[in-house]
Short mmCIF file of C-alpha atoms in Angstrom, two decimals:
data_model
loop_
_atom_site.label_atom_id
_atom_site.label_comp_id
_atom_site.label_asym_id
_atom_site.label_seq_id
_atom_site.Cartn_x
_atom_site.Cartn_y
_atom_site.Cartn_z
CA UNK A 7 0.00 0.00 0.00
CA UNK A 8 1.49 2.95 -1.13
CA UNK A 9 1.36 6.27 0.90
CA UNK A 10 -0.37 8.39 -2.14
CA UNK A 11 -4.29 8.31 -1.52
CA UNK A 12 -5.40 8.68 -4.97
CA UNK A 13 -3.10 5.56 -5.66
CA UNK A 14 -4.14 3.51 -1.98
CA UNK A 15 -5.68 -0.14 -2.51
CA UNK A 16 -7.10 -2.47 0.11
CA UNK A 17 -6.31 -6.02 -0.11
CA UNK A 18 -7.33 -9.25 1.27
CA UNK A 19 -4.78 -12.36 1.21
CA UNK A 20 -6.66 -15.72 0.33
CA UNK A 21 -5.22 -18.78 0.41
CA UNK A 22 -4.42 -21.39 -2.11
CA UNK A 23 -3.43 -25.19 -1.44
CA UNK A 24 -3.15 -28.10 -3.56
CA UNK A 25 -2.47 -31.52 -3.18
CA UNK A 26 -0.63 -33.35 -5.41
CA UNK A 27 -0.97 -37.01 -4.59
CA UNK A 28 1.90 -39.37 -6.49
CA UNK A 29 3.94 -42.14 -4.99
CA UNK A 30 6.70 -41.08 -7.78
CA UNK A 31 9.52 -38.75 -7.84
CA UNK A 32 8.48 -34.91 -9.06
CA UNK A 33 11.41 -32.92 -10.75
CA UNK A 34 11.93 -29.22 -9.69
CA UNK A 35 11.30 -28.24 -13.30
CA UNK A 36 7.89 -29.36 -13.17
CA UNK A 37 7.18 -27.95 -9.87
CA UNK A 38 8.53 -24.51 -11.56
CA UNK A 39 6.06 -24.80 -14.21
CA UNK A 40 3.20 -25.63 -12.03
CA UNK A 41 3.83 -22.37 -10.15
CA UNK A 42 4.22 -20.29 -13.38
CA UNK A 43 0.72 -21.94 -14.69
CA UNK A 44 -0.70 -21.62 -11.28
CA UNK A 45 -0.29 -17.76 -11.98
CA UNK A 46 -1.38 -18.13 -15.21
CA UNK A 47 -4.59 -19.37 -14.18
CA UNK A 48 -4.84 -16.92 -10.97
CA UNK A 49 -5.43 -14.10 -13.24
CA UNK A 50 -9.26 -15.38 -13.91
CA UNK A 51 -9.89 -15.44 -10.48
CA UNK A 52 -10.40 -11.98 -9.50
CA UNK A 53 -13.32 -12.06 -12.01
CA UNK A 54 -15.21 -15.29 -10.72
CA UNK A 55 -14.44 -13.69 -6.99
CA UNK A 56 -16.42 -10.90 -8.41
CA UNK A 57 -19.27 -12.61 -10.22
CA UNK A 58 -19.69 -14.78 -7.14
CA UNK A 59 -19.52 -11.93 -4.29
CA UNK A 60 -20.83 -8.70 -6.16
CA UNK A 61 -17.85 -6.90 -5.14
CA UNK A 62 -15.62 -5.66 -7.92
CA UNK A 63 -11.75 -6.98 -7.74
CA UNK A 64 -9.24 -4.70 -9.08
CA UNK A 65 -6.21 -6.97 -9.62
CA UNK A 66 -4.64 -9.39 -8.07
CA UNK A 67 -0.89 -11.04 -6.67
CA UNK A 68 0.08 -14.62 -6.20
CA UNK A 69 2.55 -15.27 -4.02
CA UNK A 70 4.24 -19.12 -2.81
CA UNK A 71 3.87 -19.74 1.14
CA UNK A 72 5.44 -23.20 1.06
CA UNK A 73 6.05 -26.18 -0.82
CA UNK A 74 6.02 -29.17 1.25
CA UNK A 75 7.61 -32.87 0.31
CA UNK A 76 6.49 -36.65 0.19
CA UNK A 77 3.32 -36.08 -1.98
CA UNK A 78 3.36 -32.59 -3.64
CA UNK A 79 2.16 -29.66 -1.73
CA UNK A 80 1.49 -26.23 -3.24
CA UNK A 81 0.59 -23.84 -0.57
CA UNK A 82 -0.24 -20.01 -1.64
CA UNK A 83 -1.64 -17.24 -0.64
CA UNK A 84 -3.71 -14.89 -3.12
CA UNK A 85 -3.38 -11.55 -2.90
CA UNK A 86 -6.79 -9.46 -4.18
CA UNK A 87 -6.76 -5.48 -4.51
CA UNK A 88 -10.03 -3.62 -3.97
CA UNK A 89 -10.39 0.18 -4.27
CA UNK A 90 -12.17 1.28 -1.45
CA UNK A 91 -12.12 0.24 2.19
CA UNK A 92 -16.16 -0.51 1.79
CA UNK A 93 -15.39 -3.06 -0.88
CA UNK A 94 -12.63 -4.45 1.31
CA UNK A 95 -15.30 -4.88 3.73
CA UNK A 96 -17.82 -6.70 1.79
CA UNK A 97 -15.46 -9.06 0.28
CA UNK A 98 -14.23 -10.00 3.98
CA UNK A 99 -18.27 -9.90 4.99
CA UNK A 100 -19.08 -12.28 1.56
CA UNK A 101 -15.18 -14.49 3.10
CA UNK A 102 -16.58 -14.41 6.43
CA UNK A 103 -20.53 -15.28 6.60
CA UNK A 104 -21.56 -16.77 3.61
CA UNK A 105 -24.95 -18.32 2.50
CA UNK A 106 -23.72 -21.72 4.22
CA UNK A 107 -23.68 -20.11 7.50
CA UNK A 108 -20.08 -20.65 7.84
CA UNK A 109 -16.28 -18.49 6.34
CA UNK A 110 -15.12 -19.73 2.89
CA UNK A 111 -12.52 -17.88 2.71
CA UNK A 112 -10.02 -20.60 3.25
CA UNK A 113 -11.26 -23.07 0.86
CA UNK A 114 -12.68 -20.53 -1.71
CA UNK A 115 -9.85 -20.11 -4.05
CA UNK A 116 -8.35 -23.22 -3.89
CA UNK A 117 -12.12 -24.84 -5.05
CA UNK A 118 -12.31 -22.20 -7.66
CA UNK A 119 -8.62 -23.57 -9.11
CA UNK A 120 -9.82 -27.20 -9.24
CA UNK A 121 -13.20 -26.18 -10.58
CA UNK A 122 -11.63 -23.51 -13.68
CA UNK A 123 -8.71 -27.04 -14.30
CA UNK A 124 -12.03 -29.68 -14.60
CA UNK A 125 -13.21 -27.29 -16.61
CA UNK A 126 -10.51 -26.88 -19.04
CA UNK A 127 -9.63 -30.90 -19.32
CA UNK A 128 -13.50 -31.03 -20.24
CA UNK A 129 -12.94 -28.17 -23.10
CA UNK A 130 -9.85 -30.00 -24.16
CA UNK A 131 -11.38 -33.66 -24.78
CA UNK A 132 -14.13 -32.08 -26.77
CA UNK A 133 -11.42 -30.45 -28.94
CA UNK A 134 -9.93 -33.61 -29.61
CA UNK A 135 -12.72 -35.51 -29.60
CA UNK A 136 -11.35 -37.94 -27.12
CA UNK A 137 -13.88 -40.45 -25.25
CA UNK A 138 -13.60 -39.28 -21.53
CA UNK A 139 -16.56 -39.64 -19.08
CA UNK A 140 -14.59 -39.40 -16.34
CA UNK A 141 -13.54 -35.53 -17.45
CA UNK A 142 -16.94 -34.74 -18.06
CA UNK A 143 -18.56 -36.74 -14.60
CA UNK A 144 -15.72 -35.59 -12.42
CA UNK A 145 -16.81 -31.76 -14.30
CA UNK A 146 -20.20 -32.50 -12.89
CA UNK A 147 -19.38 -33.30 -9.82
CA UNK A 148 -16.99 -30.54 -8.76
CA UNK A 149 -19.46 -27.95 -9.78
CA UNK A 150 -21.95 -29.57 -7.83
CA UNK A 151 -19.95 -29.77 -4.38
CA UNK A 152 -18.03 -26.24 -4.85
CA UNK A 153 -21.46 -24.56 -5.31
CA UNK A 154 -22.43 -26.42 -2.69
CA UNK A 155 -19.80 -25.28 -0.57
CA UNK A 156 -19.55 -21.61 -1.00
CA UNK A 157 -23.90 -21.01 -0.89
CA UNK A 158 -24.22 -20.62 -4.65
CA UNK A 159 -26.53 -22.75 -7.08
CA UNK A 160 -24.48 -24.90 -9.67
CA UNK A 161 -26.07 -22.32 -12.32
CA UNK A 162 -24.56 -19.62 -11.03
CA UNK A 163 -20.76 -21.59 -10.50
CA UNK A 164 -21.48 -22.71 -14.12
CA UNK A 165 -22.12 -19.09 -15.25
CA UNK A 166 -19.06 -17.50 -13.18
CA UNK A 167 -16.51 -20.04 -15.21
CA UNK A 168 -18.05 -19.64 -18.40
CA UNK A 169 -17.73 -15.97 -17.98
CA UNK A 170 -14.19 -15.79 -17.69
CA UNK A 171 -13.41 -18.93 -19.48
CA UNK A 172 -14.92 -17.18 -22.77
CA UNK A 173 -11.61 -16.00 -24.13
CA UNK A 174 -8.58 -17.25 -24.13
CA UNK A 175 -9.38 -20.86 -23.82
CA UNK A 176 -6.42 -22.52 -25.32
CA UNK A 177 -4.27 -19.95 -22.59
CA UNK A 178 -7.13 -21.75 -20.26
CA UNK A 179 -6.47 -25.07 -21.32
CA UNK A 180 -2.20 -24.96 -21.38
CA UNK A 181 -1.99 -23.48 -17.76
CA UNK A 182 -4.47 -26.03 -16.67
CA UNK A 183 -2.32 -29.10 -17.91
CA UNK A 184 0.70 -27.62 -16.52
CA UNK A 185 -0.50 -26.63 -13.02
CA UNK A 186 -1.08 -30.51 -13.24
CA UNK A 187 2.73 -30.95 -14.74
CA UNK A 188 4.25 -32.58 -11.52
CA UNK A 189 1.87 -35.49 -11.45
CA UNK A 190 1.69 -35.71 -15.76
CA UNK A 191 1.47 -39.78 -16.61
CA UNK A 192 2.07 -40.64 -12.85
CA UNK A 193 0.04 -43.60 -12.02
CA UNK A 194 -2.43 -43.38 -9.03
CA UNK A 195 -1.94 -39.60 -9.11
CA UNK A 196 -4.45 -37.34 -8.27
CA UNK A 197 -4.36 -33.15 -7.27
CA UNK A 198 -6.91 -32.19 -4.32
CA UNK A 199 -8.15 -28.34 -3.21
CA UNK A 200 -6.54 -28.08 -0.21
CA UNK A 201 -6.46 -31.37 1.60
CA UNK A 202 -5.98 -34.92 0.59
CA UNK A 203 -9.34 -35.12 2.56
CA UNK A 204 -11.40 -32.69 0.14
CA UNK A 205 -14.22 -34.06 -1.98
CA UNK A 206 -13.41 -31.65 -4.52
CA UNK A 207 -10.60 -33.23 -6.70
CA UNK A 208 -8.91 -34.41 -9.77
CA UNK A 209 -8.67 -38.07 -9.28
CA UNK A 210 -6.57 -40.62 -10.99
CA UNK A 211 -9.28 -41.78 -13.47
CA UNK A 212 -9.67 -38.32 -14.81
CA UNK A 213 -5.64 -37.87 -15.17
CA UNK A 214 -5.81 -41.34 -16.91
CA UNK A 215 -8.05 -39.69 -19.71
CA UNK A 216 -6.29 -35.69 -19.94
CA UNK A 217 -4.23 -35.98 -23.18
CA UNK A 218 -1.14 -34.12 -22.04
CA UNK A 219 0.56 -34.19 -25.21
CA UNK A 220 -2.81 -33.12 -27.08
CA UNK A 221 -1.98 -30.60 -30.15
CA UNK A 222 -3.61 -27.50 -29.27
CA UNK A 223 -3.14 -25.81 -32.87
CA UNK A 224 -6.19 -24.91 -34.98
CA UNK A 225 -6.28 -27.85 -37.37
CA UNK A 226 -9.25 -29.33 -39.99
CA UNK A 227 -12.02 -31.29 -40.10
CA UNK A 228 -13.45 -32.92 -42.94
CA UNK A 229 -17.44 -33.79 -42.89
CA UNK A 230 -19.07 -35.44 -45.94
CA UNK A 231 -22.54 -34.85 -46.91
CA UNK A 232 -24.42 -36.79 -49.78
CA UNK A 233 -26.86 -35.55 -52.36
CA UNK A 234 -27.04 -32.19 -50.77
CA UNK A 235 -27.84 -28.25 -52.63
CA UNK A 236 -24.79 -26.55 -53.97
CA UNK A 237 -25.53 -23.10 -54.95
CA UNK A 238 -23.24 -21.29 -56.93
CA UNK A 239 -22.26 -17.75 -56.52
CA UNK A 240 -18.85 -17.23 -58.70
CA UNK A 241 -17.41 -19.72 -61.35
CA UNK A 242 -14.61 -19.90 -63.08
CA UNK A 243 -15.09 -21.55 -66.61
CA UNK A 244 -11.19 -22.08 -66.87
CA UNK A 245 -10.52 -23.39 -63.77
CA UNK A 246 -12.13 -25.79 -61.21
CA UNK A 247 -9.54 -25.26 -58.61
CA UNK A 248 -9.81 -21.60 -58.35
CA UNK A 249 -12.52 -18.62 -58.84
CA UNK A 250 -15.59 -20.66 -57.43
CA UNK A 251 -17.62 -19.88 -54.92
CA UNK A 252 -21.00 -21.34 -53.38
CA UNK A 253 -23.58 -21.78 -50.70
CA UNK A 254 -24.22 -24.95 -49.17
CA UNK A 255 -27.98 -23.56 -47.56
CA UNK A 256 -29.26 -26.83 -45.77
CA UNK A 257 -25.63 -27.34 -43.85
CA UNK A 258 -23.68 -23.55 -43.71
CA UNK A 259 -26.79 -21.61 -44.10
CA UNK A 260 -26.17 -18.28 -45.95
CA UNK A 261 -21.71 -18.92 -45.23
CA UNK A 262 -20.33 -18.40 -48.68
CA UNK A 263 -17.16 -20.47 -49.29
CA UNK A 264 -15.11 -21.48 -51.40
CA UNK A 265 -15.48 -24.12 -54.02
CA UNK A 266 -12.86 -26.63 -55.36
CA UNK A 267 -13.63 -30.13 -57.39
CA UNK A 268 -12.36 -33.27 -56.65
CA UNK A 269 -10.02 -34.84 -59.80
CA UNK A 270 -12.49 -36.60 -62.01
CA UNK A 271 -15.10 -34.22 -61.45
CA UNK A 272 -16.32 -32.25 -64.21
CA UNK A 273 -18.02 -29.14 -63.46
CA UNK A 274 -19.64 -28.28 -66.62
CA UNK A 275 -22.69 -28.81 -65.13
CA UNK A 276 -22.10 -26.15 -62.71
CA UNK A 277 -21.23 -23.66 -65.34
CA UNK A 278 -24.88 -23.48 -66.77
CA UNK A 279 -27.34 -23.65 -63.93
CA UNK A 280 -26.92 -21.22 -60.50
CA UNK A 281 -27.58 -24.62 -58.46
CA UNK A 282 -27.08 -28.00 -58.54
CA UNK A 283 -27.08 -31.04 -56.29
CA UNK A 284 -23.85 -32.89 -55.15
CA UNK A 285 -21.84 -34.94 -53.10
CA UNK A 286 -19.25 -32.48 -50.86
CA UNK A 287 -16.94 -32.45 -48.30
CA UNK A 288 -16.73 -29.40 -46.31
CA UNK A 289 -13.64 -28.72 -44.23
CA UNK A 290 -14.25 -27.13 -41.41
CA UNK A 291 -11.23 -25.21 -39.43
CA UNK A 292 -11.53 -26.70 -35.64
CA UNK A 293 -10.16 -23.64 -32.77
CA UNK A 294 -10.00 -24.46 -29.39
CA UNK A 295 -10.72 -21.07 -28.73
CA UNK A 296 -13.89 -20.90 -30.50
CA UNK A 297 -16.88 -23.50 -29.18
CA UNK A 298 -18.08 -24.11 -32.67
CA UNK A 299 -16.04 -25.48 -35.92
CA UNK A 300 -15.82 -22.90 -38.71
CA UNK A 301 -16.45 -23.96 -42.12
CA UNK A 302 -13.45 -23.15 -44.89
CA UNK A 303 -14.26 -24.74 -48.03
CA UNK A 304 -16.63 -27.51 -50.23
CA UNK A 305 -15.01 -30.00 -52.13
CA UNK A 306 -17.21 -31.61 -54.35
CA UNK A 307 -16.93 -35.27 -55.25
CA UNK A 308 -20.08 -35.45 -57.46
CA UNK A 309 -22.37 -33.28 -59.30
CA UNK A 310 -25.79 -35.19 -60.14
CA UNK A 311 -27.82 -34.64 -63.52
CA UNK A 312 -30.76 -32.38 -63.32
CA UNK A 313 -33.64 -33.78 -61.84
CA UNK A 314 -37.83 -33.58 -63.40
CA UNK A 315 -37.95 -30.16 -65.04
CA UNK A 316 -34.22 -29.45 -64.91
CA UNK A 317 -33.90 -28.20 -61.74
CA UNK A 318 -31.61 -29.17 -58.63
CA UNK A 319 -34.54 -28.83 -55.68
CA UNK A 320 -37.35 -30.84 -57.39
CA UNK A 321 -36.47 -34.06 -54.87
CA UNK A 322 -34.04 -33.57 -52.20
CA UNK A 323 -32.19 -37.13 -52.55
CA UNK A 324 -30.32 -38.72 -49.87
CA UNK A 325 -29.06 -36.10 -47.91
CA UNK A 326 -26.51 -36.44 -44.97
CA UNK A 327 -26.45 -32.66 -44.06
CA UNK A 328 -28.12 -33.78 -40.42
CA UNK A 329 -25.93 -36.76 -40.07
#
């Protein structure tokens, strides 16, 4: 606290344990990069804290306590800046009496960690499409027993993580796997939030699934569809690799995107009517940042003849848009 009152914050220290459980060796390194990605991850906090407790959080400082030997143990305190002593006051009154009729402010943050790192292993499998129902159960059930703990409804806990996991999810996702670093491919492992008594956890099952060497790049996706519309919207009558352009209506909607055709594919056809009906592949670009895949172009693999009175929509085939 500085002695200038226009610059003068109020802070309240909160702390932050974890419990790495391993019956294996952890290297310094890793504990290093733990602590870096436990800051990392910190910097969300002040948000949820104020989504959660109506009190605005200006900033915030992490700083290490202790880190204790055997099985792994991170303890931290969390440093939050308000800008008025009022607000500091109705933090520590949200800390101190909370809906459950008892102080949270020892177990809040360290919850909140475990809660934002379920989170991001449960954005992660569904970004590499990975089978993991102990990710998504063990998501569940954190949510459930944090809300639970601090007087809030799983809705709300649900809406305070989406709202500051909303950007920055791959950022999300990397500090989350290496808070986790020291325990990485251990068997039996398992992280805790606070004690190795706490029901809110990371357990070994859910480790087992977390693909730590996961790719978190934007790559591509390629979905076919059969028989589907193909409207055209700029050709090229010298090229089928370049200059074309189209609507696929029943899968993209109103997206325009580019058009190539597969070798073997003649798109005369094409060149003559403004819509036709064919077999495509659309790539789609797949961004862990972004909760939807983004389409990028249609390749087509077949163009059918005209149908009835020689147009593309008189029957609409076998189509595998909804597939």
């Amino acid at each position: 606290m500085t002695d200038d009152k226009s610059e003068e914050r109020y802070e309240i220290e909160l702390p932050l344990k974890l419990h790495f459980e391993t019956k294996q060796p952890v290297a310094i390194k890793d504990i290093a990069t733990s602590l870096t990605a436990l800051d990392k991850l910190s910097k969300r906090l002040p948000a949820m804290i104020s989504h959660l407790s109506g009190v605005e959080v200006d900033g915030y400082q992490l700083n290490v306590s202790s880190i204790e030997s055997g099985s792994l143990i991170e303890t931290l305190g969390l440093i939050v800046f308000l800008s008025t002593p009022d607000q500091q006051q109705a933090l520590r009154d949200y800390l101190e009496n909370s809906a459950m009729g008892k102080p949270i402010k020892y177990t809040l943050v360290s919850l909140l960690v475990v809660a934002l790192m379920n989170d991001a292993y449960s954005i992660l499998t569904k970004f590499t499409k990975d089978d993991a129902p102990n990710i998504q159960g063990n998501n569940n059930t954190v949510i459930n027993i944090t809300a639970d703990s601090i007087g809030v409804s799983p809705e709300e806990l649900r809406s305070a993580i989406s709202q500051v996991n909303a950007g920055g999810r791959k950022e999300l996702v990397r500090a989350s796997l290496d808070v986790a670093k020291p325990i990485a491919n251990h068997e039996n492992a398992a992280l805790f939030a606070g004690d190795v008594e706490s029901p809110v956890s990371i357990p070994s099952e859910v480790f087992e699934e977390v693909p730590f060497d996961a790719d978190l790049s934007a790559h591509e996706r390629d979905f076919p569809y059969e028989d589907v519309l193909l409207q055209i919207r700029e050709l090229n009558r010298d090229s089928k690799e370049v200059g074309w352009k189209g609507i696929v209506p029943n899968v993209v909607g109103d997206k325009k995107l580019k058009i190539v055709f597969e070798d073997g594919v003649d798109p005369g056809l094409a060149t003559t009517v403004p819509e036709v009906r064919a077999d495509v592949v659309i790539t789609y670009k797949n961004d862990i940042n972004k909760s939807v895949l983004v389409p990028k172009y249609v390749t087509v693999t077949r163009v059918y003849p005209l149908r009835g009175s020689g147009t593309a929509t008189e029957q609409p085939g076998n189509s595998s848009e909804n597939s």
